[in-house]
Short mmCIF file of C-alpha atoms in Angstrom, two decimals:
data_model
loop_
_atom_site.label_atom_id
_atom_site.label_comp_id
_atom_site.label_asym_id
_atom_site.label_seq_id
_atom_site.Cartn_x
_atom_site.Cartn_y
_atom_site.Cartn_z
CA MET A 8 28.69 1.12 -19.42
CA GLY A 9 29.33 4.03 -17.01
CA ALA A 10 27.72 4.29 -13.62
CA GLY A 11 25.22 6.86 -14.86
CA GLY A 12 24.07 4.61 -17.67
CA GLY A 13 23.73 1.65 -15.32
CA ALA A 14 21.62 3.68 -12.95
CA ASN A 15 19.37 4.79 -15.77
CA LEU A 16 18.94 1.20 -16.95
CA LEU A 17 18.08 0.11 -13.41
CA ALA A 18 15.49 2.90 -13.11
CA LEU A 19 13.94 1.89 -16.44
CA ARG A 20 13.77 -1.77 -15.43
CA THR A 21 12.23 -0.87 -12.09
CA HIS A 22 9.71 1.41 -13.80
CA ASN A 23 8.63 -1.36 -16.18
CA ALA A 24 8.07 -3.83 -13.37
CA ALA A 25 6.10 -1.24 -11.42
CA LEU A 26 3.86 -0.59 -14.43
CA VAL A 27 3.03 -4.26 -14.65
CA LEU A 28 2.44 -4.61 -10.89
CA ASP A 29 0.11 -1.61 -10.86
CA LEU A 30 -1.96 -2.97 -13.74
CA LEU A 31 -2.25 -6.32 -11.94
CA ARG A 32 -3.37 -4.45 -8.83
CA THR A 33 -6.03 -2.39 -10.61
CA ALA A 34 -7.30 -5.42 -12.57
CA GLY A 35 -8.55 -6.97 -9.33
CA THR A 36 -9.67 -10.55 -9.08
CA GLU A 37 -10.69 -10.70 -12.77
CA GLY A 38 -7.05 -10.43 -13.76
CA ILE A 39 -5.41 -9.25 -16.94
CA SER A 40 -3.69 -11.11 -19.79
CA ARG A 41 -0.07 -10.71 -20.84
CA LEU A 42 -1.23 -9.34 -24.20
CA GLU A 43 -3.28 -6.64 -22.43
CA LEU A 44 -0.31 -5.84 -20.20
CA ALA A 45 1.87 -5.37 -23.26
CA GLU A 46 -0.69 -3.14 -24.97
CA ARG A 47 -1.26 -0.92 -21.93
CA THR A 48 2.37 -0.57 -20.90
CA GLY A 49 3.91 -0.28 -24.37
CA LEU A 50 6.38 -3.04 -23.46
CA THR A 51 7.16 -5.89 -25.83
CA PRO A 52 5.35 -9.21 -25.23
CA GLN A 53 8.73 -10.78 -24.50
CA ALA A 54 9.52 -8.21 -21.78
CA VAL A 55 6.07 -8.68 -20.22
CA SER A 56 6.51 -12.46 -20.22
CA LYS A 57 9.83 -12.18 -18.37
CA ILE A 58 8.45 -9.72 -15.82
CA THR A 59 5.32 -11.77 -15.15
CA ALA A 60 7.34 -14.98 -14.92
CA ARG A 61 9.44 -13.45 -12.19
CA LEU A 62 6.37 -12.09 -10.44
CA ARG A 63 4.84 -15.57 -10.41
CA GLU A 64 8.08 -17.12 -9.22
CA ASP A 65 8.21 -14.65 -6.33
CA GLY A 66 4.57 -15.26 -5.37
CA LEU A 67 3.38 -11.76 -6.32
CA ALA A 68 1.20 -12.91 -9.22
CA ALA A 69 -0.91 -15.97 -9.89
CA GLU A 70 -3.17 -17.31 -12.64
CA ALA A 71 -6.75 -16.06 -12.46
CA GLY A 72 -8.15 -18.39 -15.11
CA ARG A 73 -8.45 -18.19 -18.87
CA ARG A 74 -10.22 -15.76 -21.14
CA ALA A 75 -11.65 -16.46 -24.56
CA SER A 76 -9.53 -15.20 -27.46
CA THR A 77 -10.60 -13.97 -30.88
CA GLY A 78 -8.25 -16.52 -32.38
CA GLY A 79 -6.06 -19.31 -31.15
CA LYS A 80 -6.09 -20.76 -27.65
CA PRO A 81 -7.68 -18.99 -24.65
CA ARG A 82 -5.46 -16.43 -22.95
CA THR A 83 -4.25 -16.98 -19.40
CA VAL A 84 -5.04 -14.05 -17.16
CA LEU A 85 -2.97 -13.07 -14.15
CA ARG A 86 -3.83 -11.34 -10.91
CA LEU A 87 -1.94 -9.78 -8.03
CA VAL A 88 -1.60 -11.90 -4.87
CA PRO A 89 -2.57 -9.40 -2.17
CA GLU A 90 -1.28 -11.44 0.74
CA ALA A 91 2.22 -11.64 -0.75
CA GLY A 92 3.17 -8.39 1.00
CA HIS A 93 1.98 -6.20 3.85
CA ALA A 94 2.74 -2.70 5.14
CA LEU A 95 2.19 -1.06 8.49
CA GLY A 96 0.74 2.44 8.70
CA VAL A 97 0.79 4.43 11.93
CA HIS A 98 -0.95 7.76 12.55
CA LEU A 99 0.69 9.52 15.52
CA ASP A 100 -1.70 12.22 16.60
CA ARG A 101 -1.16 14.49 19.59
CA ASP A 102 -3.37 12.34 21.83
CA GLU A 103 -3.86 9.04 20.00
CA LEU A 104 -2.06 6.35 17.99
CA ARG A 105 -3.86 4.46 15.26
CA ALA A 106 -2.09 1.59 13.47
CA VAL A 107 -3.26 -0.42 10.48
CA LEU A 108 -1.83 -3.41 8.65
CA VAL A 109 -2.70 -3.51 4.94
CA ASP A 110 -2.03 -5.98 2.13
CA LEU A 111 -0.69 -5.17 -1.34
CA GLU A 112 -4.13 -3.95 -2.48
CA GLY A 113 -4.30 -1.55 0.44
CA THR A 114 -7.03 -3.56 2.18
CA VAL A 115 -6.90 -3.20 5.95
CA VAL A 116 -6.43 -6.64 7.54
CA GLY A 117 -5.84 -5.44 11.10
CA GLU A 118 -6.13 -2.26 13.15
CA ARG A 119 -5.15 -1.00 16.62
CA ARG A 120 -5.97 2.23 18.40
CA THR A 121 -4.69 3.50 21.76
CA PRO A 122 -4.25 6.77 23.69
CA LEU A 123 -0.97 8.62 23.12
CA ASP A 124 0.67 11.63 24.74
CA LEU A 125 2.97 13.05 22.07
CA GLY A 126 4.62 15.06 24.81
CA ALA A 127 5.54 11.98 26.86
CA GLY A 128 9.08 12.01 25.48
CA ALA A 129 10.88 10.35 22.58
CA GLU A 130 11.71 7.11 24.39
CA ALA A 131 8.11 6.54 25.56
CA VAL A 132 6.62 7.36 22.15
CA VAL A 133 9.08 5.22 20.15
CA GLU A 134 8.58 2.28 22.49
CA GLY A 135 4.81 2.74 22.36
CA VAL A 136 4.78 2.72 18.57
CA ALA A 137 7.02 -0.36 18.52
CA ARG A 138 4.84 -2.20 21.04
CA GLU A 139 1.64 -1.54 19.08
CA ALA A 140 3.30 -2.44 15.78
CA GLU A 141 4.65 -5.71 17.16
CA ALA A 142 1.31 -6.70 18.66
CA LEU A 143 -0.59 -5.92 15.45
CA VAL A 144 1.85 -7.61 13.07
CA THR A 145 2.51 -10.75 15.09
CA GLY A 146 -1.20 -11.17 15.71
CA ILE A 147 -1.96 -11.27 12.00
CA LEU A 148 1.22 -12.46 10.27
CA GLY A 149 2.95 -14.35 13.05
CA PRO A 150 6.26 -13.54 14.77
CA PRO A 151 9.66 -13.15 13.10
CA GLY A 152 10.86 -16.45 11.66
CA GLY A 153 7.42 -18.00 12.23
CA SER A 154 5.31 -20.00 9.85
CA GLY A 155 3.22 -17.14 8.50
CA ALA A 156 2.34 -16.61 4.86
CA ASP A 157 5.21 -17.55 2.55
CA GLY A 158 5.18 -14.26 0.70
CA ALA A 159 7.54 -12.74 -1.79
CA PHE A 160 9.12 -10.32 0.63
CA ALA A 161 10.57 -12.77 3.09
CA ARG A 162 13.96 -14.45 2.70
CA SER A 163 17.19 -14.63 0.81
CA PRO A 164 18.41 -17.88 -0.84
CA GLY A 165 20.16 -19.12 2.27
CA GLY A 166 17.09 -18.61 4.41
CA ALA A 167 18.42 -15.54 6.25
CA VAL A 168 15.88 -12.74 6.68
CA THR A 169 17.06 -9.39 5.34
CA ALA A 170 15.85 -5.85 5.74
CA GLY A 171 17.04 -2.32 5.20
CA VAL A 172 16.53 1.27 6.21
CA ALA A 173 13.92 3.23 4.30
CA ARG A 174 15.39 5.38 1.56
CA PRO A 175 14.97 9.11 1.02
CA PRO A 176 12.72 10.21 -1.87
CA GLY A 177 14.13 9.20 -5.23
CA GLU A 178 15.85 6.04 -4.00
CA PRO A 179 14.40 2.54 -4.37
CA LEU A 180 12.00 1.21 -1.78
CA PRO A 181 10.98 -2.41 -1.22
CA GLY A 182 11.00 -4.37 -4.43
CA ALA A 183 12.58 -1.61 -6.44
CA SER A 184 16.24 -2.60 -6.63
CA GLY A 185 18.25 -4.47 -9.20
CA ARG A 186 19.28 -8.11 -9.06
CA SER A 187 22.37 -9.82 -7.87
CA SER A 188 24.98 -10.63 -10.50
CA GLY A 189 23.76 -14.17 -10.88
CA ASP A 190 20.26 -13.20 -12.01
CA SER A 191 18.94 -12.18 -15.40
CA ALA A 192 18.37 -8.42 -15.64
CA ALA A 193 15.83 -8.59 -18.42
CA ASP A 194 12.59 -8.22 -16.52
CA GLY A 195 13.67 -5.41 -14.21
CA LEU A 196 11.96 -6.59 -11.04
CA ALA A 197 13.90 -6.84 -7.83
CA SER A 198 13.46 -10.14 -6.11
CA PRO A 199 12.92 -9.46 -2.42
CA SER A 200 12.81 -13.21 -1.77
CA ARG A 201 16.37 -13.42 -3.05
CA GLY A 202 17.75 -10.30 -1.52
CA PRO A 203 17.15 -7.36 0.79
CA LEU A 204 13.81 -5.65 1.15
CA ALA A 205 14.80 -2.05 0.76
CA GLY A 206 16.85 -1.00 -2.23
CA GLY A 207 19.51 -3.66 -1.81
CA ALA A 208 20.59 -2.58 1.67
CA SER A 209 22.02 -5.10 4.02
CA ALA A 210 20.46 -5.94 7.35
CA ALA A 211 22.66 -3.32 9.00
CA LEU A 212 20.58 -0.53 10.42
CA PRO A 213 21.55 2.74 12.09
CA GLY A 214 23.49 1.84 15.15
CA GLY A 215 24.41 -1.62 13.95
CA PRO A 216 22.76 -4.89 12.93
CA VAL A 217 19.43 -5.87 14.37
CA PRO A 218 19.29 -9.55 15.26
CA GLY A 219 16.28 -11.66 14.37
CA ALA A 220 13.91 -12.82 17.06
CA PRO A 221 13.21 -16.50 17.80
CA ALA A 222 10.38 -18.18 16.01
CA GLY A 223 7.03 -18.53 17.64
CA SER A 224 3.40 -19.32 16.87
CA SER A 225 0.95 -17.04 15.10
CA GLY A 226 -1.28 -14.94 17.32
CA GLU A 227 -4.48 -12.95 17.27
CA VAL A 228 -4.36 -9.20 17.76
CA LEU A 229 -4.03 -8.13 21.37
CA SER A 230 -5.57 -5.09 23.06
CA GLY A 231 -3.86 -1.74 22.69
CA THR A 232 -1.96 -0.23 25.62
CA PRO A 233 -2.13 3.50 26.47
CA ILE A 234 1.09 5.36 25.62
CA GLN A 235 1.14 7.99 28.31
CA GLY A 236 1.95 8.38 31.95
CA SER A 237 -1.63 8.86 33.01
CA GLY A 238 -5.11 9.19 31.61
CA GLY A 239 -7.86 6.88 30.46
CA SER A 240 -7.51 3.27 29.53
CA MET A 241 -9.44 3.47 26.24
CA SER A 242 -8.17 0.93 23.77
CA GLU A 243 -9.60 -0.59 20.67
CA THR A 244 -8.39 -3.31 18.33
CA ARG A 245 -10.07 -4.70 15.23
CA ALA A 246 -8.73 -7.43 13.00
CA GLN A 247 -10.05 -8.70 9.68
CA PRO A 248 -7.75 -11.65 8.91
CA SER A 249 -8.53 -13.51 5.72
CA GLY A 250 -8.98 -17.22 5.90
CA GLY A 251 -10.24 -17.41 9.47
CA SER A 252 -8.98 -16.43 12.90
CA LEU A 253 -5.54 -17.32 14.18
CA PRO A 254 -4.69 -19.11 17.44
CA GLY A 255 -3.56 -16.97 20.35
CA ALA A 256 0.06 -16.30 21.24
CA PRO A 257 1.90 -14.41 23.97
CA ALA A 258 2.86 -10.79 23.39
CA ARG A 259 6.37 -10.05 22.15
CA SER A 260 8.88 -8.77 24.71
CA PRO A 261 10.19 -5.19 24.33
CA GLY A 262 13.16 -4.97 21.97
CA GLY A 263 12.12 -8.01 19.97
CA GLY A 264 11.54 -6.10 16.75
CA LEU A 265 9.89 -7.24 13.52
CA LEU A 266 12.95 -8.19 11.49
CA GLY A 267 12.11 -11.38 9.59
CA VAL A 268 8.31 -11.30 9.73
CA PRO A 269 7.23 -12.96 6.47
CA THR A 270 5.75 -10.55 3.88
CA LEU A 271 6.26 -7.39 5.97
CA LEU A 272 7.59 -4.53 3.84
CA GLY A 273 8.01 -1.93 6.54
CA LEU A 274 6.38 0.87 8.49
CA GLY A 275 5.04 4.24 7.42
CA VAL A 276 4.56 6.83 10.18
CA ALA A 277 2.49 9.98 9.75
CA LEU A 278 2.30 12.76 12.33
CA PRO A 279 1.89 16.52 12.61
CA GLY A 280 4.68 18.66 11.17
CA PRO A 281 6.85 20.40 10.49
CA LEU A 282 9.39 17.70 9.71
CA ASP A 283 12.01 16.62 7.18
CA HIS A 284 10.46 13.82 5.14
CA GLY A 285 13.64 12.97 3.27
CA GLN A 286 15.74 12.45 6.43
CA GLY A 287 12.92 11.29 8.72
CA VAL A 288 13.80 13.99 11.24
CA LEU A 289 11.23 16.02 13.18
CA HIS A 290 11.34 19.78 13.53
CA ARG A 291 9.44 21.87 16.08
CA VAL A 292 6.20 19.86 15.92
CA THR A 293 3.40 22.34 16.60
CA GLY A 294 2.75 22.32 20.33
CA PHE A 295 5.70 20.01 21.00
CA PRO A 296 8.93 21.94 20.20
CA GLU A 297 10.97 19.43 22.22
CA TRP A 298 10.88 17.07 19.22
CA ASP A 299 13.08 19.40 17.17
CA GLY A 300 15.93 17.47 15.57
CA PHE A 301 14.80 14.00 16.68
CA PRO A 302 15.58 11.26 14.07
CA LEU A 303 12.29 9.38 14.35
CA ARG A 304 12.81 7.30 11.21
CA ASP A 305 16.18 5.94 12.29
CA ALA A 306 15.04 5.39 15.89
CA LEU A 307 12.08 3.26 14.81
CA ALA A 308 14.11 1.43 12.15
CA ARG A 309 16.72 0.51 14.76
CA ARG A 310 14.08 -0.57 17.28
CA LEU A 311 11.95 -2.66 14.88
CA GLY A 312 14.54 -3.78 12.34
CA ILE A 313 12.38 -2.91 9.32
CA PRO A 314 12.32 -0.06 6.74
CA VAL A 315 10.59 3.08 8.03
CA VAL A 316 9.29 6.15 6.17
CA VAL A 317 8.17 9.28 8.06
CA ASP A 318 5.90 11.98 6.64
CA LYS A 319 3.39 14.60 7.70
CA ASP A 320 -0.10 13.30 8.43
CA THR A 321 -1.67 15.42 5.71
CA ASN A 322 0.80 14.29 3.05
CA ALA A 323 0.21 10.64 3.92
CA ALA A 324 -3.55 11.09 3.65
CA ALA A 325 -3.16 12.92 0.33
CA LEU A 326 -0.98 10.08 -1.02
CA GLY A 327 -3.59 7.54 0.04
CA LEU A 328 -6.28 9.50 -1.77
CA THR A 329 -4.29 9.57 -5.04
CA VAL A 330 -3.71 5.80 -4.85
CA ALA A 331 -7.46 5.37 -4.24
CA GLY A 332 -8.17 7.17 -7.50
CA VAL A 333 -8.60 10.87 -6.70
CA GLY A 334 -6.96 12.63 -9.63
CA GLY A 335 -5.95 16.10 -10.74
CA SER A 336 -4.85 18.82 -8.34
CA PHE A 337 -6.52 19.01 -4.94
CA ALA A 338 -6.06 20.03 -1.33
CA TYR A 339 -6.76 17.71 1.59
CA LEU A 340 -7.56 19.82 4.68
CA HIS A 341 -7.23 17.94 7.95
CA LEU A 342 -8.94 19.33 11.03
CA GLY A 343 -8.47 17.39 14.24
CA THR A 344 -6.14 18.21 17.11
CA GLY A 345 -4.54 20.66 14.66
CA LEU A 346 -5.07 21.94 11.13
CA GLY A 347 -2.94 21.19 8.08
CA ALA A 348 -3.07 20.55 4.35
CA GLY A 349 -1.84 17.88 1.98
CA LEU A 350 -1.36 19.30 -1.51
CA VAL A 351 -1.57 17.24 -4.68
CA ILE A 352 -0.45 19.08 -7.83
CA GLY A 353 -0.80 17.34 -11.19
CA GLY A 354 -1.42 13.98 -9.55
CA GLY A 355 1.60 14.02 -7.21
CA VAL A 356 2.02 15.01 -3.58
CA HIS A 357 3.71 18.40 -3.36
CA ARG A 358 6.10 18.51 -0.42
CA GLY A 359 8.23 21.47 -1.46
CA ALA A 360 11.97 22.01 -1.68
CA ARG A 361 12.49 21.24 2.04
CA THR A 362 9.46 18.92 2.36
CA GLY A 363 7.73 21.56 4.46
CA ALA A 364 4.77 22.42 2.22
CA GLY A 365 1.26 22.23 3.65
CA GLU A 366 1.64 24.19 6.93
CA PHE A 367 -1.79 25.53 6.06
CA GLY A 368 -2.96 26.10 9.63
CA HIS A 369 -0.29 28.65 10.36
CA GLN A 370 -1.14 31.33 7.84
CA VAL A 371 -1.97 34.47 9.79
CA VAL A 372 -5.41 35.83 8.94
CA GLN A 373 -5.96 38.08 11.97
CA LEU A 374 -3.13 40.36 13.02
CA ASP A 375 -2.81 40.49 16.79
CA GLY A 376 -5.33 37.64 17.00
CA PRO A 377 -5.32 34.89 19.62
CA PRO A 378 -2.00 33.19 20.32
CA CYS A 379 -1.25 29.93 18.49
CA THR A 380 0.81 27.00 19.77
CA CYS A 381 3.27 27.68 16.92
CA GLY A 382 4.27 30.94 18.60
CA ALA A 383 2.47 33.32 16.23
CA ARG A 384 -0.87 35.06 16.67
CA GLY A 385 -4.03 34.97 14.57
CA CYS A 386 -3.29 31.69 12.76
CA ILE A 387 -6.19 29.90 11.06
CA GLU A 388 -5.53 26.90 13.31
CA ALA A 389 -5.92 28.95 16.51
CA LEU A 390 -9.10 30.63 15.25
CA CYS A 391 -10.62 27.42 13.95
CA LEU A 392 -9.84 25.29 17.02
CA GLY A 393 -11.04 28.10 19.25
CA ALA A 394 -14.39 28.15 17.49
CA VAL A 395 -14.64 24.35 17.77
CA ALA A 396 -13.91 24.57 21.49
CA ARG A 397 -16.74 27.07 21.89
CA GLY A 398 -19.09 24.76 20.01
CA ASP A 399 -19.43 27.25 17.15
CA LEU A 400 -18.99 24.91 14.17
CA ALA A 401 -20.42 27.46 11.75
CA GLU A 402 -17.64 29.90 12.64
CA ALA A 403 -15.03 27.15 12.50
CA ALA A 404 -16.22 26.20 8.99
CA ARG A 405 -16.20 29.87 7.92
CA VAL A 406 -12.60 30.31 9.07
CA LEU A 407 -11.58 27.06 7.39
CA GLY A 408 -13.35 28.26 4.24
CA ALA A 409 -11.36 31.49 4.25
CA GLY A 410 -8.14 29.49 4.28
CA ALA A 411 -9.43 27.16 1.58
CA ALA A 412 -10.37 30.16 -0.60
CA ASN A 413 -6.82 31.55 -0.22
CA LEU A 414 -5.44 28.20 -1.26
CA ALA A 415 -7.76 27.94 -4.25
CA GLY A 416 -6.70 31.39 -5.36
CA LEU A 417 -3.00 30.63 -5.04
CA LEU A 418 -2.94 27.17 -6.65
CA ASP A 419 -6.09 27.02 -8.84
CA ILE A 420 -6.89 23.54 -7.56
CA ASP A 421 -9.70 21.29 -8.82
CA LEU A 422 -11.08 20.08 -5.51
CA VAL A 423 -11.05 20.58 -1.73
CA LEU A 424 -11.35 17.44 0.43
CA LEU A 425 -12.01 17.70 4.15
CA GLY A 426 -10.93 15.17 6.76
CA GLY A 427 -9.94 14.71 10.38
CA ARG A 428 -11.91 13.76 13.46
CA THR A 429 -13.59 17.17 13.82
CA VAL A 430 -14.85 17.07 10.25
CA THR A 431 -16.03 13.45 10.47
CA ALA A 432 -18.02 14.33 13.59
CA ALA A 433 -19.99 17.01 11.72
CA PRO A 434 -19.38 16.61 7.97
CA GLY A 435 -22.44 18.50 6.81
CA ALA A 436 -21.59 21.65 8.77
CA PHE A 437 -18.06 21.82 7.37
CA VAL A 438 -18.91 20.99 3.75
CA HIS A 439 -21.68 23.61 3.79
CA GLY A 440 -19.63 26.28 5.56
CA VAL A 441 -16.44 25.86 3.54
CA GLY A 442 -18.44 25.57 0.32
CA ALA A 443 -20.30 28.82 1.05
CA VAL A 444 -17.04 30.77 1.31
CA LEU A 445 -15.72 29.26 -1.93
CA ASP A 446 -19.03 30.00 -3.66
CA ALA A 447 -18.82 33.63 -2.57
CA ARG A 448 -15.29 33.90 -3.91
CA ALA A 449 -16.31 32.40 -7.25
CA ARG A 450 -19.16 34.92 -7.56
CA ARG A 451 -16.77 37.82 -6.91
CA GLU A 452 -14.39 36.60 -9.59
CA GLY A 453 -17.03 35.90 -12.20
CA GLY A 454 -16.38 33.52 -15.08
CA HIS A 455 -18.11 30.29 -15.93
CA ALA A 456 -15.99 27.71 -14.09
CA GLY A 457 -17.94 28.02 -10.84
CA ALA A 458 -16.66 27.38 -7.32
CA VAL A 459 -14.10 24.77 -6.41
CA PRO A 460 -16.12 21.76 -5.18
CA VAL A 461 -15.86 20.69 -1.53
CA ARG A 462 -16.35 17.12 -0.33
CA VAL A 463 -15.58 14.96 2.67
CA ALA A 464 -12.52 12.80 1.98
CA PRO A 465 -13.11 9.05 1.89
CA GLY A 466 -11.45 6.90 4.53
CA GLY A 467 -12.85 8.44 7.68
CA GLU A 468 -10.67 8.67 10.77
CA ARG A 469 -8.19 6.04 9.60
CA ALA A 470 -7.38 7.84 6.30
CA VAL A 471 -4.04 9.07 7.66
CA ALA A 472 -3.01 5.63 8.94
CA GLU A 473 -3.90 4.00 5.62
CA GLY A 474 -2.02 6.74 3.79
CA ALA A 475 0.96 6.08 6.02
CA ALA A 476 1.00 2.45 4.83
CA GLN A 477 0.97 3.74 1.26
CA LEU A 478 4.30 5.44 1.95
CA LEU A 479 5.70 1.89 1.60
CA LEU A 480 3.29 0.46 -0.97
CA ALA A 481 2.84 3.28 -3.49
CA PRO A 482 6.47 3.31 -4.76
CA LEU A 483 6.28 -0.45 -5.38
CA PHE A 484 3.51 0.24 -7.93
CA GLY A 485 5.09 3.37 -9.39
CA ARG A 486 2.47 5.55 -7.72
CA GLY A 487 4.77 8.22 -6.34
CA GLU A 488 7.59 8.43 -3.86
CA GLY A 489 7.14 7.27 -0.34
#
C-alpha cells in the first residue's frame, strides 16, 4: 500500500478509537456497553471489542458493572478512567497567570494563580510558567519518575519515559498515533504506554533531548510565586486531589522539567494574540510588540520536556465551551485586560487561514477616536476599556454590543457568550447592555427569528485556562484540533 493509503488507514483507525473514547467520556460513571458503542459509532462489534480491549489494557477504560439484557447474559458496561491522563492548561494574561491541571474528563484537580508581567521579557515569563507548572503537577501527580498514578500515558516497554513536541493542527496529538510494527493494527488506538506521547515522536525536543529528572516523593501544591520584577505578592493555590491529600515535598529546582511525570499529556498555553497557532510563534501581542517572532511553544517544550500547544485565549475558551456541550455557531467575547473573540462556526473553532481570526477588539468603529495599544485609533477595545476605566459600564456594554451586532450581521451566529474578568464582575450590566443593542438590530431588520441571544459563558475566570487544557485533551476524543 502506498504512503497515502497508509496515512488514510491510520487516520481512520485513530478516528474510530477517538469515537469510542468520547462515548466512554460522555457516558460518565454509569458506563456504556460494547453493543451500545457499536450501535452509536457504526463500527462492527469485533472492532469495538478490539478497541475496548486495548483501552482496558492501557488503563483508559474499566468495567463499570453489568446491565440487564433483553436476552442472554447481562452486558458488561465500561467507563473511562479519568485519572489515567492529565493535561495542564495555562492562561497567560497581561498581568496574571492562572494554571489548572485537569483529568481526562476535564475536571480540575488542581489550580494555581499568580501575578504576571507579560512585559517582563521572554526568559522571565517562560521560567515563570515552567515554575508554576512544575509546582502544580508535582504537587498533585508527583515528580518525574515518581510513584504517582500508573496511568496509560506513562512509559514505553523498557520503562523509559517518552515525550514529544506538540504537533501543528492536522497532525496526531497524544494517543493519536499508530502502533509499532510488533502490535496489531486492528483497533486503531495508539498505545502511549508502549510508545511516545505525541504522534510517535521521540524524546528529542527542539534544541536536543531533555533528560529525565530524578525520582522523588509526591507533594502537595505549593504557593504561587509572582512573575514580575516588582509589585504585589498576591498568590493563590487551590487543589482538589481525589483520594485524599498528598504528603509534602520540596519544590523542584529550575530546569528540572516535567518529562516522565506519570499520566501527564502536556501543556496548553492560551494568551492574547495575534499569534501563529500552527507554529506556536507569537506576533505583535497587543500592548507587547516585543514578543513578535518569539517561538513560545518550542521554548516551553524544551524547558519542560513535554508536548506544548499555544493558542489565543479566546480560541481556547471557545474550544472548552464546545467540549462542554455548547453547539452550533457562536461567538465568545472576552473582556478583561483586552477584548477579543473566539469564533465557533458549525461546531468547530474558526481560526482562519493564518490562525489570526478573532481580533475582534481591533475593528475601528470611531475614526480618529482614542489611540489603541495596537497602534490604530478608535478600536472597540480602546473605547470599551476606556469606559470601564471611567466606571461607565453601561457605555462599555453599549460599545461591546455594537461590535457583537456587527459580528452577528457578518456571520449569522446562533449565540453570543460573554466572558472575562470584567464581565464576571458585573454580568448583569453586560448581558443587558449587549442584549439591548442586538435587540435593536433585530427590530430594524424585521423577520421572525428575533435577536441573537446573549448569555454569560460558563466557567468563570478560569474558562480560558480550562480551555487551554482542552487543546491537549479535545483531539484525543476527536473533538477538534488542538
